[in-house]
Amino acid sequence: MSLPRLIALLALITATVVPAVAKKLDGGKAFEGASYQACGLIASQYLTSVQLMEQGLSPQILKETLPGLSDAGERRINRLHNALNEGGTAETYSNIHARFARCANSVHDQRGQPDPGTREDLFYRCAGEHKIRYEIALAAFAGGSLEEVRKQLASRHKPIAEAVFQRYRETDAATVLREIGTTFKACLRAPAANSSADNG
């Protein structure tokens, strides 16, 4: 099955699963970002929270230690913890990634591409890199062929596909999705001027 067909199938599955999990997480409101930066920062906070919970930190400790957490943020921590317990690690990470991709896509539909070299441009480029990695992972999880996926990628993304498929063979979906999240957060910390991503 080709990458576009795999992605279309997984998008259909995600369209039915994500809204239910979104309600568990925050009523579907947190990812209604007005900018790439808003989408990215929310996703980063969610990913960090799940990673910390996986390491044994309780929601209460997170709420006490995360700086500047609003009441809504505290409620999201509780809902995220519940989603993690009910749906498992891989499902929780996948839903965060999918919702972030939808958020960034919505911003693109409304605003298009930001001015090069701006802070918003960094978040835009990181969103594009994230989307590619997440779609590669979905193709691997669905049993797609690495060669078919590689054929549809730019040269600089072919090694990423090889690494994602290899990592999935060696570990599991949760590990791959966790690492995609870590890579995304590292991208957000990069200086905008040094970002070489082209958003796909």
JSON list of C-alpha atoms in Angstrom, two decimals:
[
{"chain": "A", "resi": 1, "resn": "MET", "atom": "CA", "xyz": [0.00, 0.00, 0.00]},
{"chain": "A", "resi": 2, "resn": "SER", "atom": "CA", "xyz": [1.40, 3.41, -0.94]},
{"chain": "A", "resi": 3, "resn": "LEU", "atom": "CA", "xyz": [2.15, 6.09, 1.68]},
{"chain": "A", "resi": 4, "resn": "PRO", "atom": "CA", "xyz": [-0.78, 8.32, 0.61]},
{"chain": "A", "resi": 5, "resn": "ARG", "atom": "CA", "xyz": [-3.21, 5.39, 0.92]},
{"chain": "A", "resi": 6, "resn": "LEU", "atom": "CA", "xyz": [-1.79, 4.41, 4.31]},
{"chain": "A", "resi": 7, "resn": "ILE", "atom": "CA", "xyz": [-2.03, 7.99, 5.52]},
{"chain": "A", "resi": 8, "resn": "ALA", "atom": "CA", "xyz": [-5.60, 8.28, 4.23]},
{"chain": "A", "resi": 9, "resn": "LEU", "atom": "CA", "xyz": [-6.58, 5.09, 6.07]},
{"chain": "A", "resi": 10, "resn": "LEU", "atom": "CA", "xyz": [-4.89, 6.21, 9.27]},
{"chain": "A", "resi": 11, "resn": "ALA", "atom": "CA", "xyz": [-6.41, 9.68, 8.94]},
{"chain": "A", "resi": 12, "resn": "LEU", "atom": "CA", "xyz": [-9.85, 8.07, 8.82]},
{"chain": "A", "resi": 13, "resn": "ILE", "atom": "CA", "xyz": [-9.08, 6.04, 11.94]},
{"chain": "A", "resi": 14, "resn": "THR", "atom": "CA", "xyz": [-7.63, 9.10, 13.67]},
{"chain": "A", "resi": 15, "resn": "ALA", "atom": "CA", "xyz": [-10.68, 11.18, 12.75]},
{"chain": "A", "resi": 16, "resn": "THR", "atom": "CA", "xyz": [-12.86, 8.81, 14.74]},
{"chain": "A", "resi": 17, "resn": "VAL", "atom": "CA", "xyz": [-10.48, 8.22, 17.67]},
{"chain": "A", "resi": 18, "resn": "VAL", "atom": "CA", "xyz": [-8.92, 11.65, 18.20]},
{"chain": "A", "resi": 19, "resn": "PRO", "atom": "CA", "xyz": [-12.13, 13.58, 19.02]},
{"chain": "A", "resi": 20, "resn": "ALA", "atom": "CA", "xyz": [-12.94, 11.14, 21.84]},
{"chain": "A", "resi": 21, "resn": "VAL", "atom": "CA", "xyz": [-9.44, 11.36, 23.27]},
{"chain": "A", "resi": 22, "resn": "ALA", "atom": "CA", "xyz": [-9.44, 15.14, 22.78]},
{"chain": "A", "resi": 23, "resn": "LYS", "atom": "CA", "xyz": [-12.48, 15.32, 25.02]},
{"chain": "A", "resi": 24, "resn": "LYS", "atom": "CA", "xyz": [-10.64, 13.29, 27.65]},
{"chain": "A", "resi": 25, "resn": "LEU", "atom": "CA", "xyz": [-7.60, 15.56, 27.41]},
{"chain": "A", "resi": 26, "resn": "ASP", "atom": "CA", "xyz": [-9.12, 19.03, 27.43]},
{"chain": "A", "resi": 27, "resn": "GLY", "atom": "CA", "xyz": [-12.48, 19.15, 25.76]},
{"chain": "A", "resi": 28, "resn": "GLY", "atom": "CA", "xyz": [-10.73, 19.75, 22.42]},
{"chain": "A", "resi": 29, "resn": "LYS", "atom": "CA", "xyz": [-10.00, 23.39, 23.20]},
{"chain": "A", "resi": 30, "resn": "ALA", "atom": "CA", "xyz": [-6.29, 23.55, 24.02]},
{"chain": "A", "resi": 31, "resn": "PHE", "atom": "CA", "xyz": [-5.17, 22.85, 20.47]},
{"chain": "A", "resi": 32, "resn": "GLU", "atom": "CA", "xyz": [-7.30, 25.59, 18.94]},
{"chain": "A", "resi": 33, "resn": "GLY", "atom": "CA", "xyz": [-4.15, 27.63, 18.40]},
{"chain": "A", "resi": 34, "resn": "ALA", "atom": "CA", "xyz": [-4.05, 31.00, 16.69]},
{"chain": "A", "resi": 35, "resn": "SER", "atom": "CA", "xyz": [-0.44, 30.51, 15.61]},
{"chain": "A", "resi": 36, "resn": "TYR", "atom": "CA", "xyz": [2.16, 27.85, 14.88]},
{"chain": "A", "resi": 37, "resn": "GLN", "atom": "CA", "xyz": [3.85, 28.88, 18.10]},
{"chain": "A", "resi": 38, "resn": "ALA", "atom": "CA", "xyz": [0.67, 28.34, 20.15]},
{"chain": "A", "resi": 39, "resn": "CYS", "atom": "CA", "xyz": [0.18, 24.89, 18.61]},
{"chain": "A", "resi": 40, "resn": "GLY", "atom": "CA", "xyz": [3.82, 23.98, 19.15]},
{"chain": "A", "resi": 41, "resn": "LEU", "atom": "CA", "xyz": [4.05, 25.14, 22.76]},
{"chain": "A", "resi": 42, "resn": "ILE", "atom": "CA", "xyz": [0.89, 23.29, 23.74]},
{"chain": "A", "resi": 43, "resn": "ALA", "atom": "CA", "xyz": [2.12, 20.11, 22.05]},
{"chain": "A", "resi": 44, "resn": "SER", "atom": "CA", "xyz": [5.48, 20.48, 23.76]},
{"chain": "A", "resi": 45, "resn": "GLN", "atom": "CA", "xyz": [3.83, 20.86, 27.16]},
{"chain": "A", "resi": 46, "resn": "TYR", "atom": "CA", "xyz": [1.68, 17.77, 26.55]},
{"chain": "A", "resi": 47, "resn": "LEU", "atom": "CA", "xyz": [4.65, 15.70, 25.38]},
{"chain": "A", "resi": 48, "resn": "THR", "atom": "CA", "xyz": [6.78, 16.77, 28.33]},
{"chain": "A", "resi": 49, "resn": "SER", "atom": "CA", "xyz": [3.96, 15.97, 30.76]},
{"chain": "A", "resi": 50, "resn": "VAL", "atom": "CA", "xyz": [3.52, 12.46, 29.37]},
{"chain": "A", "resi": 51, "resn": "GLN", "atom": "CA", "xyz": [7.27, 11.84, 29.40]},
{"chain": "A", "resi": 52, "resn": "LEU", "atom": "CA", "xyz": [7.47, 12.93, 33.04]},
{"chain": "A", "resi": 53, "resn": "MET", "atom": "CA", "xyz": [4.47, 10.80, 34.01]},
{"chain": "A", "resi": 54, "resn": "GLU", "atom": "CA", "xyz": [6.14, 7.82, 32.33]},
{"chain": "A", "resi": 55, "resn": "GLN", "atom": "CA", "xyz": [9.11, 8.44, 34.64]},
{"chain": "A", "resi": 56, "resn": "GLY", "atom": "CA", "xyz": [6.83, 8.20, 37.66]},
{"chain": "A", "resi": 57, "resn": "LEU", "atom": "CA", "xyz": [5.94, 11.82, 38.40]},
{"chain": "A", "resi": 58, "resn": "SER", "atom": "CA", "xyz": [2.39, 12.19, 39.66]},
{"chain": "A", "resi": 59, "resn": "PRO", "atom": "CA", "xyz": [-0.01, 14.81, 38.31]},
{"chain": "A", "resi": 60, "resn": "GLN", "atom": "CA", "xyz": [0.19, 16.60, 41.65]},
{"chain": "A", "resi": 61, "resn": "ILE", "atom": "CA", "xyz": [3.98, 16.92, 41.48]},
{"chain": "A", "resi": 62, "resn": "LEU", "atom": "CA", "xyz": [3.74, 18.14, 37.90]},
{"chain": "A", "resi": 63, "resn": "LYS", "atom": "CA", "xyz": [1.17, 20.77, 38.85]},
{"chain": "A", "resi": 64, "resn": "GLU", "atom": "CA", "xyz": [3.39, 21.97, 41.68]},
{"chain": "A", "resi": 65, "resn": "THR", "atom": "CA", "xyz": [6.58, 22.15, 39.62]},
{"chain": "A", "resi": 66, "resn": "LEU", "atom": "CA", "xyz": [5.57, 23.30, 36.12]},
{"chain": "A", "resi": 67, "resn": "PRO", "atom": "CA", "xyz": [6.06, 27.09, 35.97]},
{"chain": "A", "resi": 68, "resn": "GLY", "atom": "CA", "xyz": [3.10, 29.38, 35.30]},
{"chain": "A", "resi": 69, "resn": "LEU", "atom": "CA", "xyz": [0.50, 26.63, 35.07]},
{"chain": "A", "resi": 70, "resn": "SER", "atom": "CA", "xyz": [-3.05, 28.01, 34.86]},
{"chain": "A", "resi": 71, "resn": "ASP", "atom": "CA", "xyz": [-6.13, 26.34, 36.33]},
{"chain": "A", "resi": 72, "resn": "ALA", "atom": "CA", "xyz": [-6.96, 25.09, 32.83]},
{"chain": "A", "resi": 73, "resn": "GLY", "atom": "CA", "xyz": [-3.40, 23.75, 32.56]},
{"chain": "A", "resi": 74, "resn": "GLU", "atom": "CA", "xyz": [-3.84, 21.86, 35.82]},
{"chain": "A", "resi": 75, "resn": "ARG", "atom": "CA", "xyz": [-7.06, 20.30, 34.55]},
{"chain": "A", "resi": 76, "resn": "ARG", "atom": "CA", "xyz": [-5.27, 19.28, 31.36]},
{"chain": "A", "resi": 77, "resn": "ILE", "atom": "CA", "xyz": [-2.58, 17.52, 33.42]},
{"chain": "A", "resi": 78, "resn": "ASN", "atom": "CA", "xyz": [-5.30, 15.48, 35.17]},
{"chain": "A", "resi": 79, "resn": "ARG", "atom": "CA", "xyz": [-7.03, 14.64, 31.89]},
{"chain": "A", "resi": 80, "resn": "LEU", "atom": "CA", "xyz": [-3.74, 13.72, 30.25]},
{"chain": "A", "resi": 81, "resn": "HIS", "atom": "CA", "xyz": [-2.96, 11.41, 33.16]},
{"chain": "A", "resi": 82, "resn": "ASN", "atom": "CA", "xyz": [-6.37, 9.76, 32.80]},
{"chain": "A", "resi": 83, "resn": "ALA", "atom": "CA", "xyz": [-5.90, 9.35, 29.04]},
{"chain": "A", "resi": 84, "resn": "LEU", "atom": "CA", "xyz": [-2.48, 7.78, 29.65]},
{"chain": "A", "resi": 85, "resn": "ASN", "atom": "CA", "xyz": [-3.96, 5.30, 32.14]},
{"chain": "A", "resi": 86, "resn": "GLU", "atom": "CA", "xyz": [-6.99, 4.48, 30.01]},
{"chain": "A", "resi": 87, "resn": "GLY", "atom": "CA", "xyz": [-5.55, 4.47, 26.50]},
{"chain": "A", "resi": 88, "resn": "GLY", "atom": "CA", "xyz": [-1.92, 3.58, 27.08]},
{"chain": "A", "resi": 89, "resn": "THR", "atom": "CA", "xyz": [1.31, 5.29, 26.14]},
{"chain": "A", "resi": 90, "resn": "ALA", "atom": "CA", "xyz": [1.30, 4.79, 22.36]},
{"chain": "A", "resi": 91, "resn": "GLU", "atom": "CA", "xyz": [-2.31, 5.95, 21.94]},
{"chain": "A", "resi": 92, "resn": "THR", "atom": "CA", "xyz": [-1.73, 9.02, 24.11]},
{"chain": "A", "resi": 93, "resn": "TYR", "atom": "CA", "xyz": [1.41, 10.05, 22.22]},
{"chain": "A", "resi": 94, "resn": "SER", "atom": "CA", "xyz": [-0.24, 9.38, 18.86]},
{"chain": "A", "resi": 95, "resn": "ASN", "atom": "CA", "xyz": [-3.21, 11.54, 19.72]},
{"chain": "A", "resi": 96, "resn": "ILE", "atom": "CA", "xyz": [-0.98, 14.41, 20.85]},
{"chain": "A", "resi": 97, "resn": "HIS", "atom": "CA", "xyz": [0.98, 14.19, 17.58]},
{"chain": "A", "resi": 98, "resn": "ALA", "atom": "CA", "xyz": [-2.20, 13.97, 15.49]},
{"chain": "A", "resi": 99, "resn": "ARG", "atom": "CA", "xyz": [-3.86, 16.88, 17.25]},
{"chain": "A", "resi": 100, "resn": "PHE", "atom": "CA", "xyz": [-0.74, 19.02, 16.90]},
{"chain": "A", "resi": 101, "resn": "ALA", "atom": "CA", "xyz": [-0.61, 18.26, 13.17]},
{"chain": "A", "resi": 102, "resn": "ARG", "atom": "CA", "xyz": [-4.27, 19.25, 12.81]},
{"chain": "A", "resi": 103, "resn": "CYS", "atom": "CA", "xyz": [-3.67, 22.46, 14.79]},
{"chain": "A", "resi": 104, "resn": "ALA", "atom": "CA", "xyz": [-0.70, 23.48, 12.62]},
{"chain": "A", "resi": 105, "resn": "ASN", "atom": "CA", "xyz": [-2.65, 22.58, 9.48]},
{"chain": "A", "resi": 106, "resn": "SER", "atom": "CA", "xyz": [-5.52, 24.80, 10.61]},
{"chain": "A", "resi": 107, "resn": "VAL", "atom": "CA", "xyz": [-3.13, 27.71, 11.17]},
{"chain": "A", "resi": 108, "resn": "HIS", "atom": "CA", "xyz": [-1.66, 27.14, 7.70]},
{"chain": "A", "resi": 109, "resn": "ASP", "atom": "CA", "xyz": [-5.14, 27.20, 6.15]},
{"chain": "A", "resi": 110, "resn": "GLN", "atom": "CA", "xyz": [-5.88, 30.51, 7.88]},
{"chain": "A", "resi": 111, "resn": "ARG", "atom": "CA", "xyz": [-2.51, 32.29, 7.67]},
{"chain": "A", "resi": 112, "resn": "GLY", "atom": "CA", "xyz": [-0.26, 30.46, 5.22]},
{"chain": "A", "resi": 113, "resn": "GLN", "atom": "CA", "xyz": [3.51, 30.50, 5.58]},
{"chain": "A", "resi": 114, "resn": "PRO", "atom": "CA", "xyz": [5.06, 33.01, 8.01]},
{"chain": "A", "resi": 115, "resn": "ASP", "atom": "CA", "xyz": [7.85, 35.42, 7.11]},
{"chain": "A", "resi": 116, "resn": "PRO", "atom": "CA", "xyz": [11.26, 33.67, 6.89]},
{"chain": "A", "resi": 117, "resn": "GLY", "atom": "CA", "xyz": [13.58, 34.02, 9.87]},
{"chain": "A", "resi": 118, "resn": "THR", "atom": "CA", "xyz": [10.83, 34.91, 12.36]},
{"chain": "A", "resi": 119, "resn": "ARG", "atom": "CA", "xyz": [10.05, 33.03, 15.55]},
{"chain": "A", "resi": 120, "resn": "GLU", "atom": "CA", "xyz": [6.77, 31.91, 14.00]},
{"chain": "A", "resi": 121, "resn": "ASP", "atom": "CA", "xyz": [8.73, 30.58, 11.00]},
{"chain": "A", "resi": 122, "resn": "LEU", "atom": "CA", "xyz": [10.74, 28.32, 13.32]},
{"chain": "A", "resi": 123, "resn": "PHE", "atom": "CA", "xyz": [7.54, 26.81, 14.71]},
{"chain": "A", "resi": 124, "resn": "TYR", "atom": "CA", "xyz": [6.17, 26.44, 11.17]},
{"chain": "A", "resi": 125, "resn": "ARG", "atom": "CA", "xyz": [9.28, 24.58, 10.00]},
{"chain": "A", "resi": 126, "resn": "CYS", "atom": "CA", "xyz": [9.34, 22.35, 13.07]},
{"chain": "A", "resi": 127, "resn": "ALA", "atom": "CA", "xyz": [5.67, 21.54, 12.42]},
{"chain": "A", "resi": 128, "resn": "GLY", "atom": "CA", "xyz": [6.55, 20.44, 8.87]},
{"chain": "A", "resi": 129, "resn": "GLU", "atom": "CA", "xyz": [9.40, 18.23, 10.05]},
{"chain": "A", "resi": 130, "resn": "HIS", "atom": "CA", "xyz": [7.17, 16.77, 12.74]},
{"chain": "A", "resi": 131, "resn": "LYS", "atom": "CA", "xyz": [4.44, 15.98, 10.21]},
{"chain": "A", "resi": 132, "resn": "ILE", "atom": "CA", "xyz": [6.87, 14.04, 8.02]},
{"chain": "A", "resi": 133, "resn": "ARG", "atom": "CA", "xyz": [8.23, 12.00, 10.93]},
{"chain": "A", "resi": 134, "resn": "TYR", "atom": "CA", "xyz": [4.75, 11.25, 12.25]},
{"chain": "A", "resi": 135, "resn": "GLU", "atom": "CA", "xyz": [3.48, 10.14, 8.82]},
{"chain": "A", "resi": 136, "resn": "ILE", "atom": "CA", "xyz": [6.53, 7.89, 8.38]},
{"chain": "A", "resi": 137, "resn": "ALA", "atom": "CA", "xyz": [5.80, 6.35, 11.79]},
{"chain": "A", "resi": 138, "resn": "LEU", "atom": "CA", "xyz": [2.15, 5.79, 10.88]},
{"chain": "A", "resi": 139, "resn": "ALA", "atom": "CA", "xyz": [3.23, 4.05, 7.68]},
{"chain": "A", "resi": 140, "resn": "ALA", "atom": "CA", "xyz": [5.59, 1.80, 9.66]},
{"chain": "A", "resi": 141, "resn": "PHE", "atom": "CA", "xyz": [2.88, 0.97, 12.21]},
{"chain": "A", "resi": 142, "resn": "ALA", "atom": "CA", "xyz": [0.46, 0.09, 9.41]},
{"chain": "A", "resi": 143, "resn": "GLY", "atom": "CA", "xyz": [2.94, -2.38, 7.90]},
{"chain": "A", "resi": 144, "resn": "GLY", "atom": "CA", "xyz": [3.97, -0.17, 5.02]},
{"chain": "A", "resi": 145, "resn": "SER", "atom": "CA", "xyz": [7.04, -0.88, 2.92]},
{"chain": "A", "resi": 146, "resn": "LEU", "atom": "CA", "xyz": [10.12, 1.17, 3.72]},
{"chain": "A", "resi": 147, "resn": "GLU", "atom": "CA", "xyz": [11.04, 1.28, 0.03]},
{"chain": "A", "resi": 148, "resn": "GLU", "atom": "CA", "xyz": [7.61, 2.61, -0.93]},
{"chain": "A", "resi": 149, "resn": "VAL", "atom": "CA", "xyz": [7.84, 5.28, 1.75]},
{"chain": "A", "resi": 150, "resn": "ARG", "atom": "CA", "xyz": [11.40, 6.24, 0.74]},
{"chain": "A", "resi": 151, "resn": "LYS", "atom": "CA", "xyz": [10.33, 6.72, -2.89]},
{"chain": "A", "resi": 152, "resn": "GLN", "atom": "CA", "xyz": [7.90, 9.44, -1.83]},
{"chain": "A", "resi": 153, "resn": "LEU", "atom": "CA", "xyz": [10.31, 11.45, 0.30]},
{"chain": "A", "resi": 154, "resn": "ALA", "atom": "CA", "xyz": [12.85, 14.15, -0.43]},
{"chain": "A", "resi": 155, "resn": "SER", "atom": "CA", "xyz": [16.45, 12.91, -0.30]},
{"chain": "A", "resi": 156, "resn": "ARG", "atom": "CA", "xyz": [17.13, 14.43, 3.11]},
{"chain": "A", "resi": 157, "resn": "HIS", "atom": "CA", "xyz": [14.13, 12.61, 4.61]},
{"chain": "A", "resi": 158, "resn": "LYS", "atom": "CA", "xyz": [15.04, 9.13, 3.35]},
{"chain": "A", "resi": 159, "resn": "PRO", "atom": "CA", "xyz": [17.48, 8.48, 6.25]},
{"chain": "A", "resi": 160, "resn": "ILE", "atom": "CA", "xyz": [14.73, 9.54, 8.67]},
{"chain": "A", "resi": 161, "resn": "ALA", "atom": "CA", "xyz": [12.42, 6.89, 7.22]},
{"chain": "A", "resi": 162, "resn": "GLU", "atom": "CA", "xyz": [15.13, 4.26, 7.57]},
{"chain": "A", "resi": 163, "resn": "ALA", "atom": "CA", "xyz": [15.77, 5.27, 11.18]},
{"chain": "A", "resi": 164, "resn": "VAL", "atom": "CA", "xyz": [12.06, 5.29, 12.10]},
{"chain": "A", "resi": 165, "resn": "PHE", "atom": "CA", "xyz": [11.40, 1.88, 10.52]},
{"chain": "A", "resi": 166, "resn": "GLN", "atom": "CA", "xyz": [14.52, 0.43, 12.16]},
{"chain": "A", "resi": 167, "resn": "ARG", "atom": "CA", "xyz": [13.58, 1.85, 15.55]},
{"chain": "A", "resi": 168, "resn": "TYR", "atom": "CA", "xyz": [10.08, 0.41, 15.25]},
{"chain": "A", "resi": 169, "resn": "ARG", "atom": "CA", "xyz": [11.53, -3.04, 14.42]},
{"chain": "A", "resi": 170, "resn": "GLU", "atom": "CA", "xyz": [13.79, -2.82, 17.48]},
{"chain": "A", "resi": 171, "resn": "THR", "atom": "CA", "xyz": [11.31, -1.38, 19.97]},
{"chain": "A", "resi": 172, "resn": "ASP", "atom": "CA", "xyz": [7.62, -0.48, 19.76]},
{"chain": "A", "resi": 173, "resn": "ALA", "atom": "CA", "xyz": [5.21, 2.24, 18.68]},
{"chain": "A", "resi": 174, "resn": "ALA", "atom": "CA", "xyz": [5.31, 4.03, 22.04]},
{"chain": "A", "resi": 175, "resn": "THR", "atom": "CA", "xyz": [9.11, 4.37, 21.87]},
{"chain": "A", "resi": 176, "resn": "VAL", "atom": "CA", "xyz": [9.00, 5.69, 18.30]},
{"chain": "A", "resi": 177, "resn": "LEU", "atom": "CA", "xyz": [6.30, 8.23, 19.14]},
{"chain": "A", "resi": 178, "resn": "ARG", "atom": "CA", "xyz": [8.10, 9.31, 22.31]},
{"chain": "A", "resi": 179, "resn": "GLU", "atom": "CA", "xyz": [11.30, 9.89, 20.31]},
{"chain": "A", "resi": 180, "resn": "ILE", "atom": "CA", "xyz": [9.43, 11.84, 17.61]},
{"chain": "A", "resi": 181, "resn": "GLY", "atom": "CA", "xyz": [8.19, 14.08, 20.42]},
{"chain": "A", "resi": 182, "resn": "THR", "atom": "CA", "xyz": [11.70, 14.54, 21.79]},
{"chain": "A", "resi": 183, "resn": "THR", "atom": "CA", "xyz": [12.98, 15.44, 18.30]},
{"chain": "A", "resi": 184, "resn": "PHE", "atom": "CA", "xyz": [10.14, 17.94, 17.89]},
{"chain": "A", "resi": 185, "resn": "LYS", "atom": "CA", "xyz": [10.95, 19.63, 21.21]},
{"chain": "A", "resi": 186, "resn": "ALA", "atom": "CA", "xyz": [14.63, 19.84, 20.22]},
{"chain": "A", "resi": 187, "resn": "CYS", "atom": "CA", "xyz": [13.60, 21.52, 16.95]},
{"chain": "A", "resi": 188, "resn": "LEU", "atom": "CA", "xyz": [11.70, 24.17, 18.89]},
{"chain": "A", "resi": 189, "resn": "ARG", "atom": "CA", "xyz": [14.83, 25.04, 20.86]},
{"chain": "A", "resi": 190, "resn": "ALA", "atom": "CA", "xyz": [16.88, 25.64, 17.69]},
{"chain": "A", "resi": 191, "resn": "PRO", "atom": "CA", "xyz": [17.60, 29.24, 16.64]},
{"chain": "A", "resi": 192, "resn": "ALA", "atom": "CA", "xyz": [15.24, 30.32, 13.84]},
{"chain": "A", "resi": 193, "resn": "ALA", "atom": "CA", "xyz": [18.14, 31.45, 11.67]},
{"chain": "A", "resi": 194, "resn": "ASN", "atom": "CA", "xyz": [19.76, 28.03, 11.82]},
{"chain": "A", "resi": 195, "resn": "SER", "atom": "CA", "xyz": [16.65, 26.07, 10.94]},
{"chain": "A", "resi": 196, "resn": "SER", "atom": "CA", "xyz": [17.23, 24.25, 7.65]},
{"chain": "A", "resi": 197, "resn": "ALA", "atom": "CA", "xyz": [13.82, 22.56, 7.52]},
{"chain": "A", "resi": 198, "resn": "ASP", "atom": "CA", "xyz": [11.62, 23.41, 4.57]},
{"chain": "A", "resi": 199, "resn": "ASN", "atom": "CA", "xyz": [8.33, 22.26, 6.10]},
{"chain": "A", "resi": 200, "resn": "GLY", "atom": "CA", "xyz": [8.13, 19.18, 3.98]}
]
